[in-house]
Coordinates of C-alpha atoms in Angstrom, one line a residue:
Chain Z
M177 CA 3.5 -16.7 -33.4
K178 CA 0.0 -15.5 -32.8
F179 CA -1.5 -13.2 -30.2
T180 CA -4.7 -13.0 -28.2
E181 CA -6.7 -10.0 -27.0
D182 CA -5.8 -11.0 -23.5
H183 CA -2.1 -10.3 -24.3
E184 CA -1.0 -14.0 -24.6
W185 CA 1.3 -15.2 -27.3
L186 CA 0.8 -18.6 -28.9
R187 CA 3.7 -20.4 -30.6
P188 CA 3.1 -23.7 -32.4
D189 CA 5.6 -26.3 -31.5
G190 CA 5.0 -29.6 -33.3
D191 CA 1.5 -30.7 -32.3
V192 CA 1.2 -28.4 -29.3
I193 CA 0.9 -24.7 -28.6
V194 CA 3.3 -22.9 -26.2
V195 CA 1.7 -20.1 -24.3
G196 CA 3.2 -17.0 -22.7
I197 CA 2.4 -13.4 -22.1
T198 CA 3.6 -10.4 -24.2
E199 CA 6.1 -7.8 -23.3
H200 CA 3.3 -5.3 -23.1
A201 CA 1.5 -7.5 -20.5
A202 CA 4.7 -8.1 -18.5
T203 CA 5.3 -4.4 -18.3
Q204 CA 1.7 -3.7 -17.2
L205 CA 2.0 -6.3 -14.5
G206 CA 5.1 -5.0 -13.0
D207 CA 7.4 -7.1 -10.9
V208 CA 6.1 -10.7 -10.9
V209 CA 6.7 -12.4 -7.5
F210 CA 4.7 -15.6 -7.8
V211 CA 3.3 -17.8 -10.5
E212 CA 0.8 -20.6 -10.0
L213 CA 0.8 -23.2 -12.8
P214 CA -1.9 -25.7 -13.8
E215 CA -1.4 -29.5 -13.3
I216 CA -0.1 -31.4 -16.3
E217 CA -2.8 -33.5 -18.0
T218 CA -5.6 -31.1 -17.0
Q219 CA -8.3 -30.8 -19.5
V220 CA -9.2 -27.1 -20.0
A221 CA -11.9 -25.2 -21.8
K222 CA -11.3 -21.9 -23.7
G223 CA -11.6 -19.0 -21.2
D224 CA -10.8 -21.1 -18.1
E225 CA -8.5 -19.3 -15.7
I226 CA -5.5 -21.6 -15.5
V227 CA -2.5 -19.6 -14.4
V228 CA -2.3 -17.0 -11.6
I229 CA 0.4 -14.4 -11.9
E230 CA 1.0 -12.3 -8.8
S231 CA 2.9 -9.1 -9.0
V232 CA 3.9 -7.0 -6.0
K233 CA 0.5 -5.3 -6.0
A234 CA -2.0 -7.5 -7.7
A235 CA -3.0 -10.9 -9.1
S236 CA -3.9 -11.6 -12.7
D237 CA -4.9 -14.7 -14.6
I238 CA -3.9 -16.3 -17.9
V239 CA -6.9 -18.0 -19.5
A240 CA -6.9 -21.0 -21.7
P241 CA -6.8 -19.7 -25.3
L242 CA -8.5 -22.9 -26.7
D243 CA -10.0 -26.2 -25.5
G244 CA -7.3 -28.7 -24.9
E245 CA -5.0 -30.6 -22.5
I246 CA -2.1 -29.1 -20.6
V247 CA 0.9 -31.3 -21.5
A248 CA 3.8 -29.3 -20.0
V249 CA 4.3 -26.4 -17.6
N250 CA 7.4 -24.2 -17.0
E251 CA 8.5 -25.2 -13.5
A252 CA 11.3 -22.6 -13.7
L253 CA 8.7 -19.9 -13.1
T254 CA 7.9 -21.4 -9.7
D255 CA 11.3 -20.7 -8.4
T256 CA 12.1 -17.7 -10.6
P257 CA 8.9 -15.7 -11.2
G258 CA 11.0 -12.7 -12.2
L259 CA 11.7 -14.4 -15.6
V260 CA 8.3 -13.1 -16.6
N261 CA 9.7 -9.6 -16.5
E262 CA 13.1 -10.5 -17.9
D263 CA 12.3 -12.7 -20.8
P264 CA 8.5 -12.8 -21.4
L265 CA 8.8 -13.9 -25.1
G266 CA 11.5 -16.5 -24.5
E267 CA 12.3 -18.4 -21.3
A268 CA 9.1 -17.3 -19.5
W269 CA 6.6 -19.5 -21.3
F270 CA 3.9 -20.8 -19.0
F271 CA 2.4 -24.0 -20.4
K272 CA 2.0 -26.1 -23.5
I273 CA -1.5 -27.1 -24.6
K274 CA -2.5 -29.9 -26.9
V275 CA -5.5 -29.0 -29.1
D276 CA -7.5 -31.1 -31.5
D277 CA -7.0 -28.8 -34.4
M278 CA -3.9 -26.7 -34.8
S279 CA -5.7 -24.6 -37.5
A280 CA -7.6 -23.0 -34.7
L281 CA -4.5 -20.8 -34.3
D282 CA -5.4 -19.0 -37.5
A283 CA -8.2 -17.2 -35.7
F284 CA -5.8 -15.2 -33.5
M285 CA -4.0 -11.9 -34.3
T286 CA -0.7 -11.6 -36.1
E287 CA 2.1 -9.6 -34.5
D288 CA 1.1 -6.5 -36.5
E289 CA -2.5 -6.9 -35.6
Y290 CA -1.6 -7.2 -31.9
K291 CA 0.6 -4.1 -32.1
D292 CA -2.4 -2.2 -33.4
H293 CA -4.5 -3.7 -30.6
V294 CA -2.2 -2.3 -27.9
G295 CA -1.6 0.9 -29.8
A296 CA 2.2 0.3 -30.1
Chain X
M158 CA -4.4 -12.2 -19.2
S159 CA -7.0 -10.6 -17.0
R160 CA -6.8 -8.8 -13.7
R161 CA -8.0 -10.9 -10.9
D162 CA -8.0 -8.3 -8.1
G163 CA -6.9 -4.8 -7.6
G164 CA -4.5 -5.4 -4.8
D165 CA -4.9 -3.7 -1.4
M166 CA -5.2 -0.1 -2.4
A167 CA -7.0 0.1 -5.6
E168 CA -10.4 -0.4 -4.1
T169 CA -10.0 1.7 -1.0
G170 CA -12.1 4.8 -1.1
T171 CA -12.0 5.1 -4.9
A172 CA -14.5 7.7 -6.1
T173 CA -16.7 6.5 -8.9
G174 CA -18.3 8.6 -11.6
V175 CA -16.3 11.6 -10.6
D176 CA -13.4 13.1 -12.5
P177 CA -10.3 12.4 -10.4
R178 CA -8.5 15.4 -9.0
Q179 CA -5.0 16.1 -10.4
L180 CA -1.9 16.5 -8.2
P181 CA 0.1 19.7 -8.5
L182 CA 3.1 17.5 -9.5
R183 CA 1.3 15.5 -12.2
A184 CA 3.6 16.8 -15.0
L185 CA 6.7 16.0 -13.1
H186 CA 5.4 12.5 -12.3
A187 CA 4.7 11.9 -16.0
E188 CA 8.2 13.0 -16.8
H189 CA 9.5 10.2 -14.5
G190 CA 7.4 7.6 -16.2
A191 CA 4.5 7.5 -13.7
K192 CA 1.7 5.0 -14.2
F193 CA -1.4 6.7 -12.7
V194 CA -4.3 5.0 -11.0
P195 CA -7.5 6.5 -9.5
F196 CA -7.3 6.5 -5.7
A197 CA -9.6 8.2 -3.2
G198 CA -10.8 10.6 -5.9
W199 CA -7.3 11.5 -7.1
E200 CA -5.2 10.4 -10.0
M201 CA -2.2 9.1 -8.2
P202 CA 1.2 7.7 -9.4
V203 CA 1.2 4.0 -8.4
Q204 CA 4.7 3.5 -9.7
F205 CA 7.4 5.1 -11.8
A206 CA 9.6 3.7 -14.5
A207 CA 11.8 1.8 -12.0
G208 CA 8.9 -0.3 -10.8
V209 CA 7.5 -1.1 -7.3
M210 CA 10.3 -3.5 -6.3
A211 CA 13.2 -1.2 -7.2
E212 CA 11.4 1.9 -5.7
H213 CA 10.8 0.0 -2.5
L214 CA 14.4 -1.1 -2.1
W215 CA 15.7 2.4 -3.1
C216 CA 13.6 3.9 -0.3
R217 CA 15.1 1.4 2.2
E218 CA 18.7 2.3 1.1
K219 CA 18.6 5.9 0.0
A220 CA 15.7 8.4 0.0
G221 CA 12.3 8.2 -1.7
L222 CA 10.2 11.2 -2.6
F223 CA 6.4 10.6 -2.3
D224 CA 3.7 12.9 -3.4
V225 CA 1.0 12.5 -0.8
S226 CA -0.9 15.7 -1.7
H227 CA -4.1 13.8 -1.8
M228 CA -4.1 13.6 2.0
G229 CA -6.1 16.2 3.9
Q230 CA -4.3 19.1 5.5
L231 CA -6.4 20.9 8.1
R232 CA -5.9 23.7 10.6
L233 CA -7.7 24.3 13.9
P234 CA -7.3 27.2 16.4
L235 CA -5.1 26.4 19.3
S236 CA -8.1 26.9 21.6
A237 CA -9.7 23.8 19.9
D238 CA -7.4 21.4 21.7
A239 CA -9.9 20.5 24.5
A240 CA -12.7 20.0 21.9
L241 CA -10.4 17.9 19.8
E242 CA -9.7 15.7 22.8
T243 CA -13.4 14.7 22.9
L244 CA -13.0 13.1 19.5
V245 CA -9.8 11.2 19.9
P246 CA -8.5 8.9 22.7
V247 CA -5.1 10.6 22.8
D248 CA -3.6 13.4 24.9
V249 CA -3.9 16.6 22.9
L250 CA -3.9 19.1 25.8
D251 CA -0.3 18.1 26.9
L252 CA 1.1 17.9 23.4
A253 CA 4.0 20.3 23.4
Q254 CA 4.4 23.1 20.9
G255 CA 6.6 21.9 18.0
R256 CA 5.5 18.2 18.5
Q257 CA 3.2 15.9 16.6
R258 CA 1.2 13.0 17.8
Y259 CA -0.5 10.0 16.1
A260 CA -4.2 9.8 16.8
F261 CA -7.5 8.4 15.5
F262 CA -11.1 9.4 15.4
T263 CA -13.3 6.8 17.1
N264 CA -17.0 5.9 16.8
E265 CA -19.5 5.0 19.6
T266 CA -18.8 1.2 19.2
G267 CA -15.0 1.7 19.6
G268 CA -14.2 1.4 15.9
V269 CA -11.9 3.7 14.0
L270 CA -13.2 6.5 11.7
D271 CA -9.8 7.6 10.5
D272 CA -6.3 7.9 11.8
L273 CA -4.5 11.2 11.7
M274 CA -1.5 13.3 12.8
I275 CA -2.0 16.2 15.2
A276 CA 0.7 18.8 15.5
R277 CA 0.8 21.7 17.9
R278 CA 2.4 24.7 16.3
A279 CA 2.9 28.3 17.5
D280 CA -0.5 29.5 16.2
D281 CA -2.6 26.5 15.4
L282 CA -3.2 22.8 15.5
F283 CA -2.2 21.2 12.2
L284 CA -3.9 17.9 11.2
V285 CA -3.1 15.5 8.4
V286 CA -5.9 13.1 7.6
N287 CA -6.4 10.3 5.0
A288 CA -7.6 11.2 1.5
A289 CA -10.5 8.9 1.5
C290 CA -11.8 10.2 4.9
R291 CA -11.1 13.9 4.3
E292 CA -14.7 15.1 3.7
A293 CA -16.1 13.0 6.5
D294 CA -13.4 14.1 8.9
I295 CA -14.0 17.7 8.2
A296 CA -17.8 17.3 8.8
H297 CA -17.0 15.4 12.0
L298 CA -14.7 18.1 13.2
R299 CA -17.0 20.9 12.2
A300 CA -19.9 19.3 14.2
H301 CA -17.8 19.8 17.3
I302 CA -15.3 22.6 16.7
D303 CA -15.4 26.1 15.3
G304 CA -12.8 27.4 13.0
V305 CA -11.8 24.2 11.1
E306 CA -10.0 25.3 8.0
E307 CA -9.2 23.0 5.1
I308 CA -5.9 23.9 3.5
A309 CA -6.4 23.3 -0.2
D310 CA -3.5 25.3 -1.6
R311 CA -0.6 23.3 -0.4
A312 CA 1.0 20.1 -1.7
L313 CA 2.3 17.4 0.7
L314 CA 5.5 15.6 0.0
A315 CA 7.2 12.8 2.0
L316 CA 10.9 12.2 1.8
Q317 CA 11.7 8.9 3.4
G318 CA 14.8 6.7 3.9
P319 CA 18.2 6.6 5.6
M320 CA 19.5 9.4 3.3
A321 CA 16.4 11.6 3.7
E322 CA 18.0 13.8 6.4
A323 CA 21.2 14.4 4.3
A324 CA 19.2 15.2 1.2
L325 CA 16.7 17.6 2.8
A326 CA 19.4 19.2 5.0
A327 CA 21.3 20.1 1.8
L328 CA 18.3 22.4 1.0
M329 CA 17.5 23.5 4.5
P330 CA 20.1 22.7 7.2
G331 CA 17.6 23.3 10.0
V332 CA 16.0 19.9 9.5
A333 CA 19.0 18.0 10.8
G334 CA 18.3 19.1 14.4
M335 CA 14.7 17.7 14.3
R336 CA 13.9 14.4 16.0
F337 CA 11.1 11.9 15.3
M338 CA 7.7 13.6 15.5
D339 CA 9.1 17.2 15.8
V340 CA 7.4 19.8 13.6
A341 CA 8.9 23.0 12.3
V342 CA 8.4 25.9 9.9
I343 CA 11.5 26.4 7.8
E344 CA 12.0 28.8 4.9
W345 CA 13.1 27.7 1.5
Q346 CA 13.6 30.4 -1.1
G347 CA 11.8 32.8 1.1
V348 CA 8.7 30.6 1.5
A349 CA 7.6 28.9 4.7
L350 CA 7.6 25.1 4.4
W351 CA 5.8 23.1 7.1
I352 CA 8.0 20.1 8.1
S353 CA 7.5 17.2 10.4
R354 CA 10.0 14.4 11.0
S355 CA 7.6 11.5 10.3
G356 CA 6.3 9.3 7.6
Y357 CA 4.7 6.0 7.0
T358 CA 7.4 3.8 5.6
G359 CA 9.2 2.6 8.7
E360 CA 12.2 4.8 7.7
D361 CA 13.5 8.0 9.0
G362 CA 12.1 10.9 7.0
F363 CA 10.1 14.0 6.7
E364 CA 6.7 15.2 5.5
I365 CA 6.8 18.6 3.9
S366 CA 3.8 20.8 3.3
V367 CA 4.6 23.2 0.5
P368 CA 2.5 25.9 -1.3
A369 CA 1.1 24.2 -4.4
E370 CA 2.6 26.7 -6.8
M371 CA 6.1 26.0 -5.7
A372 CA 5.8 22.3 -5.1
E373 CA 7.3 21.4 -8.5
A374 CA 10.4 23.6 -8.0
F375 CA 10.9 22.1 -4.5
A376 CA 10.4 18.6 -5.8
R377 CA 12.9 19.2 -8.6
A378 CA 15.4 20.6 -6.2
L379 CA 15.1 17.3 -4.2
L380 CA 15.2 15.1 -7.2
A381 CA 18.4 16.9 -8.5
D382 CA 20.1 15.0 -5.6
D383 CA 21.4 11.6 -6.7
R384 CA 20.2 10.1 -3.5
V385 CA 16.6 11.0 -4.2
A386 CA 14.2 9.1 -6.5
P387 CA 10.4 9.4 -7.0
I388 CA 8.4 6.6 -5.4
G389 CA 4.8 5.7 -6.1
L390 CA 1.8 4.5 -4.0
G391 CA 2.6 0.9 -4.7
A392 CA 5.9 1.0 -2.9
R393 CA 4.4 3.2 -0.2
D394 CA 2.0 0.3 0.6
S395 CA 4.7 -2.4 0.6
L396 CA 7.0 -0.2 2.7
R397 CA 4.3 0.4 5.3
L398 CA 3.3 -3.3 5.3
E399 CA 6.9 -4.4 6.0
A400 CA 7.0 -1.7 8.7
G401 CA 3.9 -3.3 10.3
L402 CA 2.1 0.0 10.0
P403 CA -1.7 -0.3 9.9
L404 CA -3.6 1.4 7.2
Y405 CA -7.1 3.0 7.6
G406 CA -9.6 0.9 5.6
Q407 CA -7.5 -2.2 6.0
E408 CA -6.2 -2.8 9.6
M409 CA -8.5 -0.1 11.0
T410 CA -12.1 0.3 10.1
P411 CA -15.3 1.4 11.9
N412 CA -15.7 -2.2 12.9
I413 CA -12.1 -2.7 14.3
S414 CA -11.0 -1.0 17.5
P415 CA -7.6 0.6 17.8
V416 CA -6.8 -2.0 20.5
E417 CA -7.6 -4.8 18.1
A418 CA -5.5 -3.0 15.4
G419 CA -2.5 -3.1 17.8
Q420 CA -2.6 0.7 18.3
G421 CA -3.4 0.7 22.0
W422 CA 0.1 2.2 22.5
A423 CA -1.1 5.4 21.0
I424 CA -3.6 5.9 23.9
Q425 CA -1.7 7.8 26.6
K426 CA -2.1 7.0 30.3
V427 CA -3.9 10.3 31.0
R428 CA -6.8 9.2 28.8
R429 CA -7.0 5.6 30.2
T430 CA -9.0 4.4 33.2
G431 CA -7.5 6.0 36.3
G432 CA -5.9 8.8 34.3
A433 CA -6.6 12.5 34.9
R434 CA -8.7 12.9 31.7
A435 CA -9.8 9.3 31.3
G436 CA -12.4 8.6 28.6
G437 CA -14.6 11.3 27.2
F438 CA -14.2 10.2 23.6
P439 CA -16.6 8.2 21.4
G440 CA -16.4 4.4 22.2
A441 CA -14.4 5.1 25.4
K442 CA -16.3 2.4 27.4
V443 CA -15.4 -0.3 24.8
I444 CA -11.9 0.8 24.2
L445 CA -10.9 1.3 27.8
D446 CA -12.4 -2.0 28.7
Q447 CA -10.4 -3.7 25.9
L448 CA -7.2 -2.0 27.1
A449 CA -7.8 -3.3 30.7
H450 CA -9.1 -6.8 29.9
G451 CA -8.1 -7.6 26.4
A452 CA -9.9 -7.3 23.0
P453 CA -11.7 -10.2 21.3
R454 CA -9.3 -10.0 18.3
R455 CA -5.7 -9.1 17.8
R456 CA -3.5 -8.0 14.8
T457 CA -0.7 -10.3 13.9
G458 CA 2.0 -10.5 11.3
L459 CA 1.9 -13.5 9.0
L460 CA 4.8 -15.1 7.1
P461 CA 3.3 -17.4 4.5
E462 CA 5.6 -20.4 4.1
G463 CA 5.5 -20.7 0.3
R464 CA 5.8 -18.0 -2.3
A465 CA 2.1 -17.3 -2.8
P466 CA 1.0 -13.9 -1.4
M467 CA -2.0 -13.9 0.9
R468 CA -3.9 -10.8 -0.1
A469 CA -6.4 -8.8 1.9
G470 CA -9.6 -10.9 2.5
T471 CA -7.8 -14.2 2.7
P472 CA -9.6 -16.3 5.3
V473 CA -7.3 -17.6 8.1
F474 CA -7.7 -21.0 9.8
D475 CA -6.0 -22.7 12.7
S476 CA -5.7 -26.1 10.9
A477 CA -4.7 -27.5 7.5
D478 CA -8.2 -28.8 6.9
G479 CA -11.6 -28.5 8.6
G480 CA -11.9 -26.3 11.7
A481 CA -13.4 -22.8 11.9
Q482 CA -12.1 -19.6 10.4
V483 CA -10.1 -17.7 13.1
G484 CA -9.4 -14.6 11.2
T485 CA -8.8 -12.7 8.0
V486 CA -5.9 -11.1 6.2
T487 CA -6.3 -7.3 6.3
S488 CA -3.3 -6.5 4.1
G489 CA -1.0 -8.8 2.3
G490 CA 1.5 -8.9 -0.5
F491 CA 5.2 -9.2 -1.2
G492 CA 7.9 -7.7 1.0
P493 CA 10.7 -6.7 -1.3
S494 CA 13.2 -6.3 1.6
L495 CA 12.3 -9.7 2.9
G496 CA 12.2 -11.4 -0.5
G497 CA 8.9 -13.1 0.3
P498 CA 5.2 -12.8 1.0
I499 CA 4.1 -11.0 4.1
A500 CA 0.6 -10.2 5.5
L501 CA -1.2 -8.6 8.4
A502 CA -4.2 -10.4 9.8
L503 CA -6.9 -9.8 12.4
I504 CA -7.4 -13.0 14.3
E505 CA -9.3 -14.2 17.4
A506 CA -7.3 -13.3 20.5
A507 CA -7.6 -16.8 21.9
V508 CA -5.3 -18.1 19.1
P509 CA -1.9 -18.7 20.7
T510 CA 0.8 -16.3 19.4
D511 CA 3.0 -19.3 18.4
A512 CA 0.3 -21.3 16.6
R513 CA 0.8 -22.1 13.0
L514 CA -2.0 -20.7 10.8
W515 CA -3.3 -21.4 7.3
G516 CA -4.5 -18.9 4.8
E517 CA -7.0 -20.2 2.2
V518 CA -5.8 -19.0 -1.2
R519 CA -7.9 -19.9 -4.2
G520 CA -9.4 -22.8 -2.2
K521 CA -6.1 -24.2 -0.9
R522 CA -4.9 -23.9 2.7
L523 CA -1.4 -22.6 2.8
P524 CA 0.6 -22.6 6.0
A525 CA 1.9 -19.4 7.6
T526 CA 3.9 -18.5 10.7
Q527 CA 2.8 -15.7 13.0
A528 CA 5.5 -13.0 13.1
Q529 CA 6.4 -10.2 15.5
L530 CA 5.8 -6.8 14.0
P531 CA 7.4 -4.9 12.4
F532 CA 8.8 -7.2 9.7
V533 CA 11.7 -4.8 9.3
T534 CA 13.4 -2.6 11.9
P535 CA 12.4 1.0 11.7
G536 CA 15.0 3.7 11.3
Y537 CA 13.3 6.5 13.2
K538 CA 15.6 9.2 14.8
R539 CA 14.2 9.5 18.3

């Protein structure tokens, strides 16, 4: 599993990457009450804001970590946004993205590097 | 992940480029896992370890302790009551000793400069004003009144919720006899605490002005009670939103009249057209005309039909597509007691009260029903 500076985790799964947010990010957000997911088959560019997460107090975005196509979204979050707080690294994945070259993952942080990044 | 907006409060009156002031209770807050944010020039606890949702629900069921020391506490001589009446559209002269009244400073165009509490005590008038407006309020008062004293050496705590009376009465039995909007001076450990039975959560409760140096001891005494938990600014905002209570800077601004904000009830008969002391405050012509003939806009509650919150600034339309904007959300978020999104909006008065409305969220029009306020029934002890 790899990590971005924007507190997303990226887990390779066959020829796609599963994307979620870290425990640190979920804690920072507080109670999540609404998640707006992208449409399947959307072409996204790195840096595009593609998910909106609303907590009791504020809205945040998840940005596309790489260029690619959204091939799956986690509909469970639509009905149960609180999963983001309960199981950010497990059940609360947000979307799966298909990228041209899986080796692009190598550019992201390892878990240890991410821990340094957030000062944990 | 990146922050899209700061929610309703983060941008209200936040001082920039100035070191934030620290609350007397900062160390105690940190002990309870507070997350601090800059707010109106202060470093304020936005939430504690339990989180906004749990804190909100705790306050509705038990008793929440809020540190509102950032609010301005002011003292005026009793003889200033007539002069104070020229700045607010409310009845100050007839306010009985030991009672408190909700008021607002108005401007020449009928807008609101700040809302405040006025208490008549044995020896003075005691005012509580909003943090972001404190300096402007003091200047405004001093331009018209001699002897305005800012009280800088007292903290202000609020204890709110159905168990607030029991928890506070355990320390000072005298509070149990107070009713909503009573004020009293009651000693605790030999020191005079200034107490009012009021708050801004829609719950029964008290606001307690305590000398800064003993604020921590007093707060610890309250927190030693299992019924009491510390609550942050985040839950304070969701609680007041559910209670349909307008917030200065959101529902009331220099461009929104108290009548439009739904606060016409706070203007007593004696100050209205035909009353013994009608008018005589800034913007009286506009405000009295709106009370008599209606205002161009009105405040309404909104219940968005989906799960997406409609935040402050969301434009409101009267149709699913096309049409003109008929209003704007002034505060919006999630109501933990209701389990769904709620909002307050300022809309054109001509929009029927039962009309379905649409808020435009990230380019999509989402339906909402207009709702009677408050969203939750208040628990005041009248």
